[in-house]
Amino acid sequence: QSALTQPASVSGSPGQSITISCTGTSSDIGGYDYVSWYQQHPGKAPQLMIYDVSKRPSGVSNRFSGSKSGNTASLAISGLQPEDEADYYCTSYTSSSTFVFGGGTKLTVL
Amino acid sequence: QVQLQESGPGLVKPSETLSLTCTVSGGSISKDYWSWVRLPPGRGLEFIGYIHYSGSTNRNPSLKSRVTISVDLSKNQFSLRLRSVTAADTAVYYCARVSDIPPSRFYFDYWGQGTLVTVSS
């Protein structure tokens, strides 16, 4: 299984909005509404930010939102804050009953 | 609150077997799926495999021939064995719970802090 495709980096200024894309195939993203997103700060464990494409766990800011169209999922972050600077990973359940991650996107808050 | 903690050697020699254990506290391992994920230096997260408390497993096809995942219900633990390791297996290894409560399914909601395993002679 090939990794999902994410941009290597994105950046934005405080208060701005950004979107991170995650492209897969009909065997993963396109076939299931089981896309999730994780935030990872250096030296820390990943933290769940979005599950089931667009649902937010309790405690996650409503500045984070998710969506999906066809084989591509997206994570949007509005009102960027310095603490949003981190690596972000998408993942999807697959037709092989496994999971596949994206390569990760480094978000820089300028 | 479910908590996970990885344990095992931090240094493994090439061609040997990497063995890690994840201890689950604050909840029973006798439900849900339990997984291993790794983060190689300078690269992205990689799914290794998962096990259901019943013992059924599934693994990343690229690692399948070298990976064994097992569960010990009596100790509330699950384990990873990765055979014939090389330097490419150097990574931070995480254990995580895979939530499966329909209709919400298949996401990693609780993670261990991670443990660095270096493959070197």
GROMACS .gro file of C-alpha atoms in nm:
model
  231
    1GLN     CA    1   0.000   0.000   0.000
    2SER     CA    2   0.136   0.344  -0.090
    3ALA     CA    3   0.136   0.630   0.158
    4LEU     CA    4  -0.132   0.891   0.118
    5THR     CA    5  -0.005   1.210  -0.048
    6GLN     CA    6   0.024   1.525   0.162
    7PRO     CA    7   0.214   1.848   0.091
    8ALA     CA    8   0.547   1.846   0.272
    9SER     CA    9   0.489   2.189   0.421
   10VAL     CA   10   0.237   2.469   0.454
   11SER     CA   11   0.262   2.802   0.630
   12GLY     CA   12   0.044   3.087   0.742
   13SER     CA   13   0.044   3.392   0.965
   14PRO     CA   14  -0.138   3.410   1.299
   15GLY     CA   15  -0.510   3.457   1.245
   16GLN     CA   16  -0.504   3.323   0.890
   17SER     CA   17  -0.656   2.999   0.764
   18ILE     CA   18  -0.481   2.708   0.595
   19THR     CA   19  -0.582   2.379   0.438
   20ILE     CA   20  -0.385   2.055   0.420
   21SER     CA   21  -0.482   1.804   0.151
   22CYS     CA   22  -0.448   1.427   0.168
   23THR     CA   23  -0.489   1.225  -0.152
   24GLY     CA   24  -0.539   0.853  -0.170
   25THR     CA   25  -0.728   0.606  -0.386
   26SER     CA   26  -1.065   0.437  -0.410
   27SER     CA   27  -0.921   0.159  -0.191
   28ASP     CA   28  -0.874   0.390   0.103
   29ILE     CA   29  -1.000   0.749   0.127
   30GLY     CA   30  -1.244   0.714  -0.159
   31GLY     CA   31  -1.391   0.390  -0.029
   32TYR     CA   32  -1.450   0.469   0.337
   33ASP     CA   33  -1.551   0.757   0.560
   34TYR     CA   34  -1.282   0.652   0.808
   35VAL     CA   35  -1.032   0.933   0.760
   36SER     CA   36  -0.863   1.077   1.068
   37TRP     CA   37  -0.609   1.351   1.129
   38TYR     CA   38  -0.333   1.378   1.391
   39GLN     CA   39  -0.124   1.664   1.523
   40GLN     CA   40   0.227   1.586   1.641
   41HIS     CA   41   0.459   1.825   1.818
   42PRO     CA   42   0.831   1.739   1.826
   43GLY     CA   43   0.909   1.466   2.077
   44LYS     CA   44   0.542   1.411   2.159
   45ALA     CA   45   0.291   1.142   2.072
   46PRO     CA   46   0.040   1.212   1.794
   47GLN     CA   47  -0.291   1.360   1.906
   48LEU     CA   48  -0.624   1.287   1.739
   49MET     CA   49  -0.775   1.602   1.589
   50ILE     CA   50  -1.042   1.471   1.347
   51TYR     CA   51  -1.206   1.129   1.297
   52ASP     CA   52  -1.475   0.993   1.066
   53VAL     CA   53  -1.368   1.259   0.809
   54SER     CA   54  -1.514   1.556   0.995
   55LYS     CA   55  -1.584   1.481   1.362
   56ARG     CA   56  -1.390   1.653   1.640
   57PRO     CA   57  -1.304   1.475   1.965
   58SER     CA   58  -1.401   1.647   2.286
   59GLY     CA   59  -1.145   1.911   2.373
   60VAL     CA   60  -1.028   1.984   2.018
   61SER     CA   61  -1.083   2.343   1.909
   62ASN     CA   62  -1.356   2.412   1.655
   63ARG     CA   63  -1.089   2.595   1.455
   64PHE     CA   64  -1.005   2.249   1.318
   65SER     CA   65  -1.236   2.097   1.059
   66GLY     CA   66  -1.222   1.808   0.813
   67SER     CA   67  -1.384   1.721   0.484
   68LYS     CA   68  -1.360   1.477   0.196
   69SER     CA   69  -1.431   1.478  -0.176
   70GLY     CA   70  -1.367   1.166  -0.379
   71ASN     CA   71  -1.020   1.033  -0.306
   72THR     CA   72  -0.901   1.351  -0.132
   73ALA     CA   73  -0.950   1.453   0.230
   74SER     CA   74  -0.869   1.794   0.374
   75LEU     CA   75  -0.791   1.945   0.712
   76ALA     CA   76  -0.866   2.313   0.757
   77ILE     CA   77  -0.735   2.524   1.041
   78SER     CA   78  -0.880   2.872   1.090
   79GLY     CA   79  -0.749   3.153   1.310
   80LEU     CA   80  -0.395   3.012   1.315
   81GLN     CA   81  -0.222   3.029   1.652
   82PRO     CA   82   0.147   2.978   1.730
   83GLU     CA   83   0.070   2.652   1.914
   84ASP     CA   84  -0.075   2.508   1.591
   85GLU     CA   85   0.280   2.479   1.454
   86ALA     CA   86   0.336   2.103   1.432
   87ASP     CA   87   0.338   1.808   1.194
   88TYR     CA   88  -0.001   1.687   1.072
   89TYR     CA   89  -0.080   1.339   0.945
   90CYS     CA   90  -0.387   1.198   0.776
   91THR     CA   91  -0.476   0.830   0.784
   92SER     CA   92  -0.741   0.613   0.629
   93TYR     CA   93  -0.878   0.265   0.677
   94THR     CA   94  -0.817   0.052   0.367
   95SER     CA   95  -0.981  -0.226   0.168
   96SER     CA   96  -0.716  -0.462   0.311
   97SER     CA   97  -0.849  -0.392   0.660
   98THR     CA   98  -0.529  -0.207   0.744
   99PHE     CA   99  -0.442   0.161   0.780
  100VAL     CA  100  -0.232   0.389   0.565
  101PHE     CA  101  -0.081   0.720   0.677
  102GLY     CA  102   0.008   1.027   0.479
  103GLY     CA  103   0.369   1.138   0.460
  104GLY     CA  104   0.302   1.426   0.697
  105THR     CA  105   0.279   1.803   0.655
  106LYS     CA  106   0.487   2.049   0.855
  107LEU     CA  107   0.281   2.354   0.946
  108THR     CA  108   0.478   2.670   1.013
  109VAL     CA  109   0.308   2.967   1.176
  110LEU     CA  110   0.503   3.268   1.056
  111GLN     CA  111  -0.875   0.755   3.114
  112VAL     CA  112  -0.695   0.489   2.912
  113GLN     CA  113  -0.316   0.507   2.926
  114LEU     CA  114  -0.060   0.312   2.725
  115GLN     CA  115   0.309   0.261   2.799
  116GLU     CA  116   0.567   0.103   2.572
  117SER     CA  117   0.862  -0.090   2.713
  118GLY     CA  118   1.155  -0.279   2.571
  119PRO     CA  119   1.521  -0.252   2.468
  120GLY     CA  120   1.632   0.075   2.314
  121LEU     CA  121   1.911  -0.087   2.115
  122VAL     CA  122   1.888  -0.392   1.890
  123LYS     CA  123   2.160  -0.543   1.674
  124PRO     CA  124   2.111  -0.588   1.298
  125SER     CA  125   1.952  -0.922   1.199
  126GLU     CA  126   1.813  -0.971   1.551
  127THR     CA  127   1.454  -0.941   1.675
  128LEU     CA  128   1.300  -0.623   1.811
  129SER     CA  129   1.057  -0.693   2.097
  130LEU     CA  130   0.830  -0.435   2.257
  131THR     CA  131   0.542  -0.456   2.502
  132CYS     CA  132   0.257  -0.211   2.554
  133THR     CA  133   0.089  -0.205   2.895
  134VAL     CA  134  -0.266  -0.071   2.905
  135SER     CA  135  -0.404   0.090   3.221
  136GLY     CA  136  -0.729   0.266   3.303
  137GLY     CA  137  -0.929   0.027   3.088
  138SER     CA  138  -0.954  -0.333   2.977
  139ILE     CA  139  -0.767  -0.464   2.679
  140SER     CA  140  -1.055  -0.709   2.628
  141LYS     CA  141  -1.227  -0.481   2.379
  142ASP     CA  142  -1.128  -0.273   2.079
  143TYR     CA  143  -0.821  -0.314   1.861
  144TRP     CA  144  -0.465  -0.239   1.970
  145SER     CA  145  -0.198  -0.124   1.729
  146TRP     CA  146   0.165  -0.042   1.666
  147VAL     CA  147   0.280   0.262   1.467
  148ARG     CA  148   0.635   0.386   1.412
  149LEU     CA  149   0.805   0.713   1.322
  150PRO     CA  150   1.143   0.670   1.150
  151PRO     CA  151   1.379   0.969   1.184
  152GLY     CA  152   1.306   1.233   0.924
  153ARG     CA  153   1.009   1.043   0.787
  154GLY     CA  154   0.635   1.007   0.846
  155LEU     CA  155   0.423   0.778   1.059
  156GLU     CA  156   0.398   0.418   0.943
  157PHE     CA  157   0.127   0.168   1.039
  158ILE     CA  158   0.278  -0.163   1.154
  159GLY     CA  159  -0.024  -0.370   1.255
  160TYR     CA  160  -0.305  -0.426   1.501
  161ILE     CA  161  -0.453  -0.703   1.712
  162HIS     CA  162  -0.805  -0.758   1.837
  163TYR     CA  163  -0.844  -0.888   2.191
  164SER     CA  164  -0.976  -1.210   2.036
  165GLY     CA  165  -0.631  -1.261   1.887
  166SER     CA  166  -0.704  -1.177   1.523
  167THR     CA  167  -0.438  -0.957   1.367
  168ASN     CA  168  -0.366  -0.757   1.055
  169ARG     CA  169  -0.032  -0.614   0.944
  170ASN     CA  170   0.115  -0.368   0.697
  171PRO     CA  171   0.180  -0.575   0.382
  172SER     CA  172   0.533  -0.432   0.356
  173LEU     CA  173   0.623  -0.566   0.703
  174LYS     CA  174   0.392  -0.865   0.725
  175SER     CA  175   0.655  -1.135   0.685
  176ARG     CA  176   0.862  -1.000   0.975
  177VAL     CA  177   0.592  -0.889   1.222
  178THR     CA  178   0.416  -1.079   1.497
  179ILE     CA  179   0.165  -0.911   1.728
  180SER     CA  180   0.027  -1.092   2.032
  181VAL     CA  181  -0.196  -1.013   2.329
  182ASP     CA  182  -0.186  -1.118   2.695
  183LEU     CA  183  -0.528  -1.053   2.845
  184SER     CA  184  -0.418  -1.154   3.195
  185LYS     CA  185  -0.156  -0.880   3.201
  186ASN     CA  186  -0.354  -0.623   2.998
  187GLN     CA  187  -0.064  -0.610   2.755
  188PHE     CA  188   0.004  -0.658   2.386
  189SER     CA  189   0.339  -0.706   2.218
  190LEU     CA  190   0.530  -0.655   1.895
  191ARG     CA  191   0.807  -0.870   1.753
  192LEU     CA  192   0.991  -0.754   1.440
  193ARG     CA  193   1.242  -1.004   1.304
  194SER     CA  194   1.559  -0.956   1.102
  195VAL     CA  195   1.589  -0.585   1.173
  196THR     CA  196   1.810  -0.345   0.980
  197ALA     CA  197   1.902   0.020   1.028
  198ALA     CA  198   1.585   0.109   0.837
  199ASP     CA  199   1.384  -0.018   1.134
  200THR     CA  200   1.531   0.251   1.361
  201ALA     CA  201   1.232   0.455   1.475
  202VAL     CA  202   1.019   0.575   1.761
  203TYR     CA  203   0.764   0.300   1.817
  204TYR     CA  204   0.417   0.388   1.947
  205CYS     CA  205   0.137   0.170   2.070
  206ALA     CA  206  -0.216   0.304   2.025
  207ARG     CA  207  -0.578   0.203   2.068
  208VAL     CA  208  -0.793   0.175   1.759
  209SER     CA  209  -1.143   0.289   1.849
  210ASP     CA  210  -1.424   0.090   1.692
  211ILE     CA  211  -1.763   0.197   1.823
  212PRO     CA  212  -1.999   0.196   1.524
  213PRO     CA  213  -2.089   0.413   1.349
  214SER     CA  214  -1.760   0.585   1.445
  215ARG     CA  215  -1.479   0.351   1.359
  216PHE     CA  216  -1.112   0.299   1.294
  217TYR     CA  217  -0.917   0.585   1.443
  218PHE     CA  218  -0.631   0.600   1.693
  219ASP     CA  219  -0.763   0.773   2.003
  220TYR     CA  220  -0.511   0.688   2.276
  221TRP     CA  221  -0.135   0.671   2.225
  222GLY     CA  222   0.166   0.574   2.431
  223GLN     CA  223   0.447   0.825   2.469
  224GLY     CA  224   0.665   0.629   2.227
  225THR     CA  225   0.998   0.453   2.267
  226LEU     CA  226   1.305   0.499   2.051
  227VAL     CA  227   1.455   0.180   1.916
  228THR     CA  228   1.791   0.206   1.744
  229VAL     CA  229   1.923  -0.075   1.526
  230SER     CA  230   2.301  -0.072   1.542
  231SER     CA  231   2.589  -0.306   1.611
   0.00000   0.00000   0.00000
